[in-house]
Amino acid sequence: MSGQPSPRTMFPGDFAATLRLRHSIIQEIRRFFDTSGYAEVETPLRVPCPCIDIFVDAFPAGASLFLSTSPEFHMKRLLRLNLDRIYQIGRAFRAEEGGRHHSAEFTMLEWYRTGTDYLGIMEETEQLVRRLAEALGPRCTGFSFPFGRMTVAELYGKHAGWDPVTGWNEDRYFRDWADKIEPALAGLGAFFLMDFPAPLAALSRIKQGDPLVCERFELFMNGLEIGNAYSELLDYDEHVRRFEHAAAARRAMGRQPYPADIGFLDSIRLGLPPCGGMAVGVDRLIMALLGLDHINLVQAFPAERL
Amino acid sequence: MIDTTAIRKNLKLLIDNDPWIVVDFQFVKPGKGQAFTRTKLKNMISGNTMERTYKSGEKLEEARIDENEMVFLYQQGKNYTFMDNTTYEQVELTEDHVGDAKNFLVENMNVEVLFFDGRPISVEVQNFVNLQIVETEPATKGDTVSGATKPATLSTGHTVNVPLFVNNEEWIVIDTRDGSYVERVKK
């Protein structure tokens, strides 16, 4: 064979070093949870219901199944056993356009802990990132601890000039996210964005004493959305309502509605202990820690190298 | 009509009857939110730039740009004249329309002239062109590894940084996409 190498065979410069760092970061994540009483679990990649998110598209995976977009439903079902702390590092799939920060197949870290809420998860998340930053030493992009905390109302008030909590408008919210908020995030370092408008609750619980917001946060690091956490919703009827609402919203957008997850709902009806949980995009976490600005620089085989 | 999945650099869009070219774009999608593609666009006629954000799935209209291979004849003041090699038809473009391509144009060079609605609006040169240095400091022997550079003026008037070992009057390869030095022309 001769001639130009195929782009599929071309890795970024010093990619072996990146893959070694990637390995040591993932090793350190496991060590963090393994030494905190967590059990690592495995859940199916082909699932009957991929998610409750209106804007997430799943890949079909055979008869009435989809590739998992997050292990959320099955992991919560395990909380009914005598497993009070569980985590998983696995693959997740989303049929989205690719980009600097998006890949259709990516690595997800997800963990759940009983007896806590989103604020407890927030502290734990910060401890995890701090541990990873310390383990990386000088190879890590500098972040100042403790991380800042900002509500969605504060962020939109400052950068978009309105309050989506009291004046919810879905189209305006997401358009302003793309035009005004996302470009501002890079200048905000590492911070927790919290208390999302109630219509964006997904499977988080509504905040006690403030029905307009939910107990949900996201971690941002230098403009990258790293992860998302909830005080988990426990109420069965509310779950049913949210699944129905999501299916109707997807139908209205002309997208395939997902079936409600019967096994998950049955578990909720039988009762879940109060808990909090977090999902982290591991590729993006590695990007943020190493200061790399394209997901292709941390994934060995993104779409263009398949 | 095309949709937002077709957005890439150099895609040409028809917006309000003007041709715009995508110079940069970013796919933006919150984990649990609507997806958008934020674009930076340049008007191919006026050179003005603007930002525009498209919702995923939104329909876009491609600008029909005709490319015609022509040869660059000569420059007179701010006007550049090109000729179609088969019909011998000549067109004139202003310096504004020629844009950065003027840094790389030498007489008798083959280029692509872009037409919109029958009007010539810009010129595309090949990615790599050979140009001669007309002014630079004398070469320093032996220094091929330090990475140090010096400015060199080309026959087109464009200035590039070249390694110290490159001599005056030598021919060099230029990457026209960023105007940078690539290598000496192999003899």
Short mmCIF file of C-alpha atoms in Angstrom, two decimals:
data_model
loop_
_atom_site.label_atom_id
_atom_site.label_comp_id
_atom_site.label_asym_id
_atom_site.label_seq_id
_atom_site.Cartn_x
_atom_site.Cartn_y
_atom_site.Cartn_z
CA MET A 1 0.00 0.00 0.00
CA SER A 2 1.20 3.49 -0.67
CA GLY A 3 -0.05 7.04 -0.98
CA GLN A 4 -1.69 9.31 1.56
CA PRO A 5 -2.79 7.72 4.85
CA SER A 6 -6.55 7.51 5.26
CA PRO A 7 -7.97 10.13 7.70
CA ARG A 8 -9.33 7.17 9.67
CA THR A 9 -5.81 6.17 10.61
CA MET A 10 -4.70 9.65 11.62
CA PHE A 11 -4.67 10.23 15.38
CA PRO A 12 -4.00 13.60 17.02
CA GLY A 13 -0.40 14.32 17.98
CA ASP A 14 0.87 12.52 21.10
CA PHE A 15 -2.38 10.56 21.31
CA ALA A 16 -0.78 7.73 23.28
CA ALA A 17 -0.10 10.19 26.10
CA THR A 18 -3.72 11.36 26.00
CA LEU A 19 -5.01 7.80 26.15
CA ARG A 20 -2.77 7.07 29.14
CA LEU A 21 -4.12 10.15 30.91
CA ARG A 22 -7.64 9.11 29.99
CA HIS A 23 -6.99 5.72 31.53
CA SER A 24 -5.59 7.19 34.72
CA ILE A 25 -8.54 9.59 35.07
CA ILE A 26 -11.04 6.73 34.70
CA GLN A 27 -8.98 4.62 37.11
CA GLU A 28 -9.10 7.49 39.64
CA ILE A 29 -12.88 7.84 39.19
CA ARG A 30 -13.27 4.15 40.02
CA ARG A 31 -10.95 4.48 43.01
CA PHE A 32 -12.99 7.46 44.29
CA PHE A 33 -16.23 5.45 44.31
CA ASP A 34 -14.71 2.10 45.26
CA THR A 35 -13.25 3.65 48.41
CA SER A 36 -16.52 5.43 49.29
CA GLY A 37 -18.64 2.32 49.69
CA TYR A 38 -20.04 2.29 46.16
CA ALA A 39 -20.73 -0.86 44.16
CA GLU A 40 -20.14 -0.71 40.42
CA VAL A 41 -23.13 -2.12 38.55
CA GLU A 42 -23.94 -2.98 34.95
CA THR A 43 -27.24 -2.30 33.22
CA PRO A 44 -28.50 -3.13 29.71
CA LEU A 45 -27.44 -1.17 26.66
CA ARG A 46 -30.60 -2.20 24.76
CA VAL A 47 -33.60 -0.87 26.64
CA PRO A 48 -37.37 -0.59 26.10
CA CYS A 49 -37.47 3.12 26.97
CA PRO A 50 -34.38 5.21 26.23
CA CYS A 51 -35.29 8.31 28.25
CA ILE A 52 -37.95 10.81 29.23
CA ASP A 53 -36.16 13.72 27.55
CA ILE A 54 -38.13 15.36 24.78
CA PHE A 55 -35.06 16.49 22.83
CA VAL A 56 -32.94 13.36 23.07
CA ASP A 57 -33.16 11.00 20.09
CA ALA A 58 -32.29 7.34 20.60
CA PHE A 59 -31.05 4.80 18.08
CA PRO A 60 -33.45 1.90 17.46
CA ALA A 61 -31.87 -1.41 18.50
CA GLY A 62 -34.07 -4.23 17.33
CA ALA A 63 -37.65 -5.15 18.16
CA SER A 64 -39.10 -2.46 20.45
CA LEU A 65 -35.70 -1.66 21.89
CA PHE A 66 -33.39 1.35 21.79
CA LEU A 67 -29.74 1.91 22.57
CA SER A 68 -29.49 3.36 26.06
CA THR A 69 -29.11 7.14 26.28
CA SER A 70 -28.37 6.87 30.02
CA PRO A 71 -28.56 4.00 32.53
CA GLU A 72 -30.90 6.03 34.76
CA PHE A 73 -34.00 3.83 34.83
CA HIS A 74 -32.26 0.53 35.47
CA MET A 75 -29.85 1.95 38.01
CA LYS A 76 -32.71 3.41 40.04
CA ARG A 77 -34.43 0.04 40.00
CA LEU A 78 -31.37 -1.40 41.71
CA LEU A 79 -31.76 1.10 44.55
CA ARG A 80 -34.74 -0.96 45.73
CA LEU A 81 -32.31 -3.71 46.64
CA ASN A 82 -30.03 -3.26 49.59
CA LEU A 83 -27.66 -1.24 47.41
CA ASP A 84 -27.49 2.29 48.75
CA ARG A 85 -24.54 3.51 46.69
CA ILE A 86 -24.07 2.45 43.09
CA TYR A 87 -22.12 3.75 40.13
CA GLN A 88 -21.49 2.75 36.56
CA ILE A 89 -19.09 3.76 33.83
CA GLY A 90 -20.49 2.68 30.50
CA ARG A 91 -21.50 3.66 27.01
CA ALA A 92 -24.42 5.88 26.12
CA PHE A 93 -25.78 6.63 22.67
CA ARG A 94 -27.60 9.67 21.32
CA ALA A 95 -28.59 10.08 17.72
CA GLU A 96 -27.46 13.66 17.51
CA GLU A 97 -25.37 15.64 15.15
CA GLY A 98 -21.70 15.50 15.98
CA GLY A 99 -19.66 18.52 16.89
CA ARG A 100 -16.86 19.83 19.01
CA HIS A 101 -18.68 18.74 22.17
CA HIS A 102 -20.93 15.97 20.86
CA SER A 103 -20.45 12.41 19.77
CA ALA A 104 -23.24 9.93 19.09
CA GLU A 105 -21.48 7.33 21.25
CA PHE A 106 -19.83 8.43 24.46
CA THR A 107 -18.76 7.27 27.91
CA MET A 108 -21.03 8.07 30.80
CA LEU A 109 -20.41 7.93 34.51
CA GLU A 110 -23.58 7.74 36.54
CA TRP A 111 -24.01 7.32 40.28
CA TYR A 112 -26.84 7.21 42.82
CA ARG A 113 -26.81 7.49 46.56
CA THR A 114 -29.74 7.05 48.93
CA GLY A 115 -30.41 9.40 51.83
CA THR A 116 -29.18 12.49 50.04
CA ASP A 117 -30.44 15.17 47.67
CA TYR A 118 -28.97 17.28 44.89
CA LEU A 119 -26.98 19.41 47.31
CA GLY A 120 -25.30 16.30 48.73
CA ILE A 121 -24.55 15.12 45.20
CA MET A 122 -23.16 18.56 44.38
CA GLU A 123 -20.62 18.33 47.21
CA GLU A 124 -19.69 14.81 46.20
CA THR A 125 -19.24 15.91 42.57
CA GLU A 126 -16.89 18.66 43.63
CA GLN A 127 -14.90 16.21 45.78
CA LEU A 128 -14.59 13.88 42.80
CA VAL A 129 -13.36 16.61 40.44
CA ARG A 130 -10.96 17.92 43.06
CA ARG A 131 -9.55 14.41 43.53
CA LEU A 132 -9.08 14.03 39.76
CA ALA A 133 -7.43 17.44 39.47
CA GLU A 134 -5.03 16.61 42.31
CA ALA A 135 -4.18 13.23 40.79
CA LEU A 136 -3.38 14.89 37.45
CA GLY A 137 -1.22 17.53 39.10
CA PRO A 138 0.34 20.03 36.68
CA ARG A 139 -1.29 18.30 33.69
CA CYS A 140 -4.68 19.57 34.86
CA THR A 141 -6.17 22.86 33.70
CA GLY A 142 -6.39 25.14 36.73
CA PHE A 143 -9.79 25.33 38.43
CA SER A 144 -10.51 27.27 41.58
CA PHE A 145 -12.21 25.44 44.40
CA PRO A 146 -14.79 25.60 45.78
CA PHE A 147 -16.79 25.80 42.55
CA GLY A 148 -19.22 28.68 42.19
CA ARG A 149 -22.96 28.15 42.39
CA MET A 150 -25.47 30.04 40.30
CA THR A 151 -29.19 29.60 39.72
CA VAL A 152 -30.70 29.52 36.24
CA ALA A 153 -32.62 32.71 37.15
CA GLU A 154 -29.34 34.46 38.01
CA LEU A 155 -27.56 33.26 34.86
CA TYR A 156 -30.37 34.34 32.53
CA GLY A 157 -30.86 37.60 34.41
CA LYS A 158 -27.20 38.45 33.91
CA HIS A 159 -26.62 37.26 30.34
CA ALA A 160 -30.05 37.23 28.68
CA GLY A 161 -31.91 39.93 30.61
CA TRP A 162 -34.97 37.92 31.66
CA ASP A 163 -36.10 35.32 34.16
CA PRO A 164 -37.21 31.99 32.68
CA VAL A 165 -38.35 30.76 36.09
CA THR A 166 -41.17 33.29 36.50
CA GLY A 167 -41.76 33.84 32.77
CA TRP A 168 -41.21 30.41 31.21
CA ASN A 169 -40.93 30.39 27.43
CA GLU A 170 -39.40 27.22 26.02
CA ASP A 171 -38.41 28.52 22.58
CA ARG A 172 -36.94 31.71 23.98
CA TYR A 173 -35.09 29.76 26.68
CA PHE A 174 -33.26 27.46 24.25
CA ARG A 175 -32.65 30.09 21.59
CA ASP A 176 -31.12 32.39 24.19
CA TRP A 177 -29.12 29.44 25.46
CA ALA A 178 -27.53 29.06 22.03
CA ASP A 179 -27.13 32.81 21.34
CA LYS A 180 -26.34 34.34 24.72
CA ILE A 181 -25.75 31.82 27.47
CA GLU A 182 -23.53 29.20 25.82
CA PRO A 183 -21.04 31.80 24.52
CA ALA A 184 -20.80 33.29 28.04
CA LEU A 185 -20.16 29.97 29.80
CA ALA A 186 -16.50 29.69 28.82
CA GLY A 187 -15.70 32.80 30.88
CA LEU A 188 -17.33 31.41 34.01
CA GLY A 189 -14.78 28.73 34.93
CA ALA A 190 -16.14 25.79 36.89
CA PHE A 191 -19.53 26.27 38.50
CA PHE A 192 -22.77 24.55 39.36
CA LEU A 193 -25.85 25.84 37.55
CA MET A 194 -28.83 24.99 39.77
CA ASP A 195 -32.55 25.32 40.33
CA PHE A 196 -33.82 24.88 36.79
CA PRO A 197 -37.30 26.06 35.79
CA ALA A 198 -39.90 23.43 36.74
CA PRO A 199 -40.75 22.59 33.09
CA LEU A 200 -37.15 21.33 32.77
CA ALA A 201 -37.43 19.04 35.80
CA ALA A 202 -37.12 15.79 33.76
CA LEU A 203 -37.02 13.30 36.67
CA SER A 204 -36.00 15.68 39.44
CA ARG A 205 -38.26 16.69 42.26
CA ILE A 206 -39.85 20.12 42.54
CA LYS A 207 -38.13 22.26 45.14
CA GLN A 208 -39.77 22.28 48.56
CA GLY A 209 -41.43 25.67 49.06
CA ASP A 210 -40.77 26.88 45.49
CA PRO A 211 -42.99 25.17 42.92
CA LEU A 212 -41.44 27.12 40.01
CA VAL A 213 -38.03 25.43 40.21
CA CYS A 214 -36.75 21.88 40.49
CA GLU A 215 -33.89 20.36 42.46
CA ARG A 216 -31.59 19.85 39.53
CA PHE A 217 -28.07 21.08 38.80
CA GLU A 218 -25.54 20.87 36.03
CA LEU A 219 -21.77 21.19 36.32
CA PHE A 220 -20.00 23.42 33.82
CA MET A 221 -16.24 23.60 33.42
CA ASN A 222 -14.79 26.24 31.10
CA GLY A 223 -17.87 26.26 28.90
CA LEU A 224 -18.36 22.50 28.79
CA GLU A 225 -21.53 20.95 30.17
CA ILE A 226 -20.05 18.12 32.23
CA GLY A 227 -22.97 16.52 34.03
CA ASN A 228 -26.48 16.71 35.36
CA ALA A 229 -27.93 15.78 38.76
CA TYR A 230 -31.24 15.55 40.56
CA SER A 231 -32.89 15.11 43.86
CA GLU A 232 -34.67 12.13 42.35
CA LEU A 233 -38.41 12.27 41.85
CA LEU A 234 -40.14 9.57 43.94
CA ASP A 235 -43.86 10.22 43.39
CA TYR A 236 -45.50 7.59 41.16
CA ASP A 237 -48.38 9.67 39.79
CA GLU A 238 -46.03 12.49 38.94
CA HIS A 239 -43.82 10.04 37.03
CA VAL A 240 -46.80 8.86 35.00
CA ARG A 241 -47.79 12.46 34.23
CA ARG A 242 -44.25 13.34 33.10
CA PHE A 243 -43.96 10.28 30.83
CA GLU A 244 -47.32 11.14 29.27
CA HIS A 245 -46.35 14.78 28.86
CA ALA A 246 -43.03 13.83 27.22
CA ALA A 247 -44.73 11.46 24.78
CA ALA A 248 -47.29 14.12 23.84
CA ALA A 249 -44.58 16.75 23.39
CA ARG A 250 -42.59 14.44 21.10
CA ARG A 251 -45.70 13.64 19.06
CA ALA A 252 -46.38 17.37 18.73
CA MET A 253 -42.85 17.87 17.38
CA GLY A 254 -43.34 15.08 14.86
CA ARG A 255 -40.87 12.79 16.61
CA GLN A 256 -41.43 9.22 17.67
CA PRO A 257 -42.75 9.14 21.24
CA TYR A 258 -41.03 6.72 23.56
CA PRO A 259 -43.10 4.16 25.47
CA ALA A 260 -43.27 4.61 29.24
CA ASP A 261 -40.82 2.31 31.03
CA ILE A 262 -43.12 -0.22 32.71
CA GLY A 263 -40.42 -1.96 34.77
CA PHE A 264 -39.18 1.38 36.02
CA LEU A 265 -42.65 2.69 36.83
CA ASP A 266 -43.51 -0.52 38.68
CA SER A 267 -40.40 -0.04 40.80
CA ILE A 268 -41.37 3.55 41.53
CA ARG A 269 -44.86 2.41 42.55
CA LEU A 270 -43.34 -0.08 44.98
CA GLY A 271 -41.30 2.76 46.41
CA LEU A 272 -37.79 4.11 45.99
CA PRO A 273 -35.75 5.38 48.94
CA PRO A 274 -35.03 9.13 48.84
CA CYS A 275 -31.91 9.59 46.74
CA GLY A 276 -29.84 11.79 44.53
CA GLY A 277 -28.00 10.93 41.37
CA MET A 278 -25.58 12.37 38.86
CA ALA A 279 -24.64 11.64 35.25
CA VAL A 280 -21.31 12.81 33.88
CA GLY A 281 -20.06 12.82 30.31
CA VAL A 282 -16.63 11.29 30.90
CA ASP A 283 -15.18 12.39 27.55
CA ARG A 284 -16.07 16.00 28.29
CA LEU A 285 -14.78 15.76 31.86
CA ILE A 286 -11.46 14.58 30.42
CA MET A 287 -11.53 17.42 27.87
CA ALA A 288 -12.08 19.97 30.64
CA LEU A 289 -9.41 18.53 32.93
CA LEU A 290 -6.81 18.39 30.15
CA GLY A 291 -7.85 21.66 28.49
CA LEU A 292 -8.70 20.05 25.12
CA ASP A 293 -11.39 21.67 22.98
CA HIS A 294 -12.63 18.85 20.74
CA ILE A 295 -14.14 15.53 21.73
CA ASN A 296 -12.10 13.92 18.91
CA LEU A 297 -9.00 14.70 20.96
CA VAL A 298 -10.07 12.41 23.82
CA GLN A 299 -12.06 9.66 22.05
CA ALA A 300 -9.96 7.08 20.22
CA PHE A 301 -12.55 6.30 17.57
CA PRO A 302 -15.04 9.12 16.97
CA ALA A 303 -17.24 8.98 13.85
CA GLU A 304 -14.52 10.18 11.48
CA ARG A 305 -12.05 7.51 12.61
CA LEU A 306 -14.54 4.61 12.58
CA MET B 1 -33.65 23.08 0.29
CA ILE B 2 -31.22 21.60 2.78
CA ASP B 3 -31.40 21.43 6.56
CA THR B 4 -29.09 22.23 9.45
CA THR B 5 -27.26 18.90 9.26
CA ALA B 6 -25.69 20.13 6.01
CA ILE B 7 -24.03 23.11 7.69
CA ARG B 8 -20.26 23.02 7.31
CA LYS B 9 -17.50 25.48 6.64
CA ASN B 10 -17.69 27.08 3.16
CA LEU B 11 -21.34 26.13 2.66
CA LYS B 12 -22.96 28.90 0.60
CA LEU B 13 -26.41 30.03 1.69
CA LEU B 14 -28.96 32.28 0.05
CA ILE B 15 -30.29 34.73 2.65
CA ASP B 16 -32.44 37.71 1.65
CA ASN B 17 -31.32 37.26 -1.97
CA ASP B 18 -27.63 37.52 -1.07
CA PRO B 19 -25.07 34.73 -1.09
CA TRP B 20 -23.47 34.12 2.33
CA ILE B 21 -20.67 31.71 3.09
CA VAL B 22 -20.31 29.83 6.39
CA VAL B 23 -16.95 30.78 7.90
CA ASP B 24 -17.49 29.06 11.25
CA PHE B 25 -20.19 27.09 13.01
CA GLN B 26 -20.85 25.43 16.34
CA PHE B 27 -23.42 22.78 17.18
CA VAL B 28 -25.02 23.76 20.50
CA LYS B 29 -27.21 21.37 22.39
CA PRO B 30 -27.79 21.36 26.12
CA GLY B 31 -27.99 17.75 27.37
CA LYS B 32 -31.69 18.09 27.93
CA GLY B 33 -32.56 20.82 25.51
CA GLN B 34 -33.21 21.87 21.96
CA ALA B 35 -30.35 21.73 19.50
CA PHE B 36 -29.16 24.73 17.49
CA THR B 37 -26.35 25.45 15.10
CA ARG B 38 -24.75 28.81 15.62
CA THR B 39 -23.09 30.11 12.47
CA LYS B 40 -20.80 32.93 11.51
CA LEU B 41 -21.56 34.03 7.96
CA LYS B 42 -19.85 36.28 5.47
CA ASN B 43 -21.67 38.06 2.71
CA MET B 44 -19.93 36.99 -0.50
CA ILE B 45 -20.62 40.31 -2.19
CA SER B 46 -20.21 42.97 0.50
CA GLY B 47 -17.84 41.05 2.78
CA ASN B 48 -20.03 41.91 5.78
CA THR B 49 -20.23 39.30 8.50
CA MET B 50 -23.08 38.31 10.75
CA GLU B 51 -24.00 35.58 13.20
CA ARG B 52 -27.12 33.53 12.76
CA THR B 53 -28.48 30.68 14.85
CA TYR B 54 -30.52 27.91 13.27
CA LYS B 55 -32.78 25.50 15.11
CA SER B 56 -31.98 21.86 14.29
CA GLY B 57 -34.04 20.67 11.35
CA GLU B 58 -34.66 24.20 10.08
CA LYS B 59 -34.63 24.45 6.29
CA LEU B 60 -31.97 26.48 4.51
CA GLU B 61 -31.58 27.53 0.92
CA GLU B 62 -28.25 26.97 -0.77
CA ALA B 63 -26.89 29.83 -2.86
CA ARG B 64 -26.26 28.76 -6.44
CA ILE B 65 -22.73 29.82 -7.15
CA ASP B 66 -21.23 29.02 -10.52
CA GLU B 67 -17.51 28.39 -10.65
CA ASN B 68 -15.65 29.11 -13.83
CA GLU B 69 -12.02 28.27 -14.38
CA MET B 70 -10.30 31.42 -15.66
CA VAL B 71 -6.82 32.73 -16.04
CA PHE B 72 -5.64 35.89 -14.29
CA LEU B 73 -4.47 38.38 -16.94
CA TYR B 74 -3.46 41.59 -15.22
CA GLN B 75 -4.15 44.12 -12.54
CA GLN B 76 -4.78 47.79 -13.23
CA GLY B 77 -5.22 49.97 -10.15
CA LYS B 78 -7.95 48.35 -8.06
CA ASN B 79 -9.25 46.25 -10.94
CA TYR B 80 -8.29 42.66 -11.71
CA THR B 81 -8.99 41.13 -15.11
CA PHE B 82 -9.59 37.43 -15.74
CA MET B 83 -10.24 35.52 -18.95
CA ASP B 84 -12.19 32.37 -19.77
CA ASN B 85 -9.73 30.06 -21.54
CA THR B 86 -12.30 28.57 -23.91
CA THR B 87 -14.52 31.55 -24.79
CA TYR B 88 -11.83 34.23 -24.32
CA GLU B 89 -14.47 36.23 -22.50
CA GLN B 90 -12.97 38.65 -19.98
CA VAL B 91 -14.36 39.79 -16.64
CA GLU B 92 -13.16 42.45 -14.27
CA LEU B 93 -13.29 42.21 -10.46
CA THR B 94 -12.54 44.91 -7.94
CA GLU B 95 -9.95 44.47 -5.22
CA ASP B 96 -12.75 44.08 -2.65
CA HIS B 97 -14.18 41.11 -4.52
CA VAL B 98 -10.80 39.52 -5.13
CA GLY B 99 -10.17 39.69 -1.38
CA ASP B 100 -7.23 37.77 0.10
CA ALA B 101 -6.69 35.99 -3.24
CA LYS B 102 -4.84 39.10 -4.40
CA ASN B 103 -1.93 38.04 -2.17
CA PHE B 104 -1.38 35.00 -4.36
CA LEU B 105 -2.28 36.10 -7.90
CA VAL B 106 0.42 36.09 -10.55
CA GLU B 107 -0.19 36.61 -14.22
CA ASN B 108 -1.37 33.57 -16.18
CA MET B 109 -2.38 31.72 -12.99
CA ASN B 110 -5.46 29.51 -13.31
CA VAL B 111 -8.12 30.33 -10.70
CA GLU B 112 -11.82 29.75 -10.08
CA VAL B 113 -13.95 32.85 -10.51
CA LEU B 114 -17.27 32.57 -8.65
CA PHE B 115 -20.41 33.95 -10.23
CA PHE B 116 -23.69 34.72 -8.51
CA ASP B 117 -26.62 35.67 -10.73
CA GLY B 118 -24.20 36.04 -13.62
CA ARG B 119 -22.05 38.54 -11.71
CA PRO B 120 -18.46 37.71 -10.76
CA ILE B 121 -18.23 38.00 -6.97
CA SER B 122 -15.00 36.40 -5.85
CA VAL B 123 -11.90 34.43 -6.74
CA GLU B 124 -10.62 31.15 -5.36
CA VAL B 125 -7.01 30.21 -5.83
CA GLN B 126 -5.61 26.70 -5.42
CA ASN B 127 -4.73 25.62 -1.87
CA PHE B 128 -1.04 25.59 -2.70
CA VAL B 129 0.69 28.02 -5.07
CA ASN B 130 4.33 28.62 -5.98
CA LEU B 131 5.51 32.21 -5.54
CA GLN B 132 8.87 33.91 -5.80
CA ILE B 133 10.54 35.85 -2.99
CA VAL B 134 11.58 39.33 -4.10
CA GLU B 135 12.98 40.58 -0.82
CA THR B 136 14.40 38.91 2.28
CA GLU B 137 17.57 38.93 4.34
CA PRO B 138 20.35 36.68 3.05
CA ALA B 139 20.06 33.04 4.10
CA THR B 140 21.80 31.84 7.24
CA LYS B 141 23.64 28.60 6.50
CA GLY B 142 23.22 25.59 8.71
CA ASP B 143 20.18 26.74 10.64
CA THR B 144 17.56 24.20 9.63
CA VAL B 145 16.25 23.09 13.02
CA SER B 146 15.78 26.08 15.32
CA GLY B 147 12.40 27.04 13.87
CA ALA B 148 13.46 30.70 13.74
CA THR B 149 11.94 32.71 10.90
CA LYS B 150 12.36 36.01 9.06
CA PRO B 151 9.94 38.04 6.94
CA ALA B 152 10.02 37.64 3.15
CA THR B 153 8.18 39.72 0.56
CA LEU B 154 6.72 37.85 -2.41
CA SER B 155 6.29 39.04 -5.98
CA THR B 156 2.63 39.71 -5.19
CA GLY B 157 3.54 42.07 -2.36
CA HIS B 158 2.38 39.59 0.28
CA THR B 159 4.74 39.08 3.25
CA VAL B 160 5.26 35.68 4.88
CA ASN B 161 7.55 34.32 7.55
CA VAL B 162 10.07 31.87 6.17
CA PRO B 163 12.86 29.82 7.79
CA LEU B 164 16.27 31.49 7.97
CA PHE B 165 17.80 29.15 5.35
CA VAL B 166 15.53 30.44 2.55
CA ASN B 167 17.16 32.78 0.06
CA ASN B 168 16.10 35.86 -1.88
CA GLU B 169 14.65 35.10 -5.35
CA GLU B 170 13.84 31.53 -4.35
CA TRP B 171 10.46 30.02 -5.22
CA ILE B 172 8.41 28.79 -2.27
CA VAL B 173 5.10 26.97 -1.77
CA ILE B 174 2.40 28.99 0.00
CA ASP B 175 -0.74 27.57 1.62
CA THR B 176 -3.31 30.07 0.41
CA ARG B 177 -5.85 29.11 3.07
CA ASP B 178 -3.80 30.86 5.76
CA GLY B 179 -1.12 32.51 3.66
CA SER B 180 1.68 30.57 5.34
CA TYR B 181 5.01 29.20 4.06
CA VAL B 182 5.00 25.44 3.39
CA GLU B 183 8.36 24.58 1.81
CA ARG B 184 10.86 25.53 -0.87
CA VAL B 185 9.88 24.55 -4.38
CA LYS B 186 11.79 21.37 -5.20
CA LYS B 187 13.98 21.79 -8.21
#
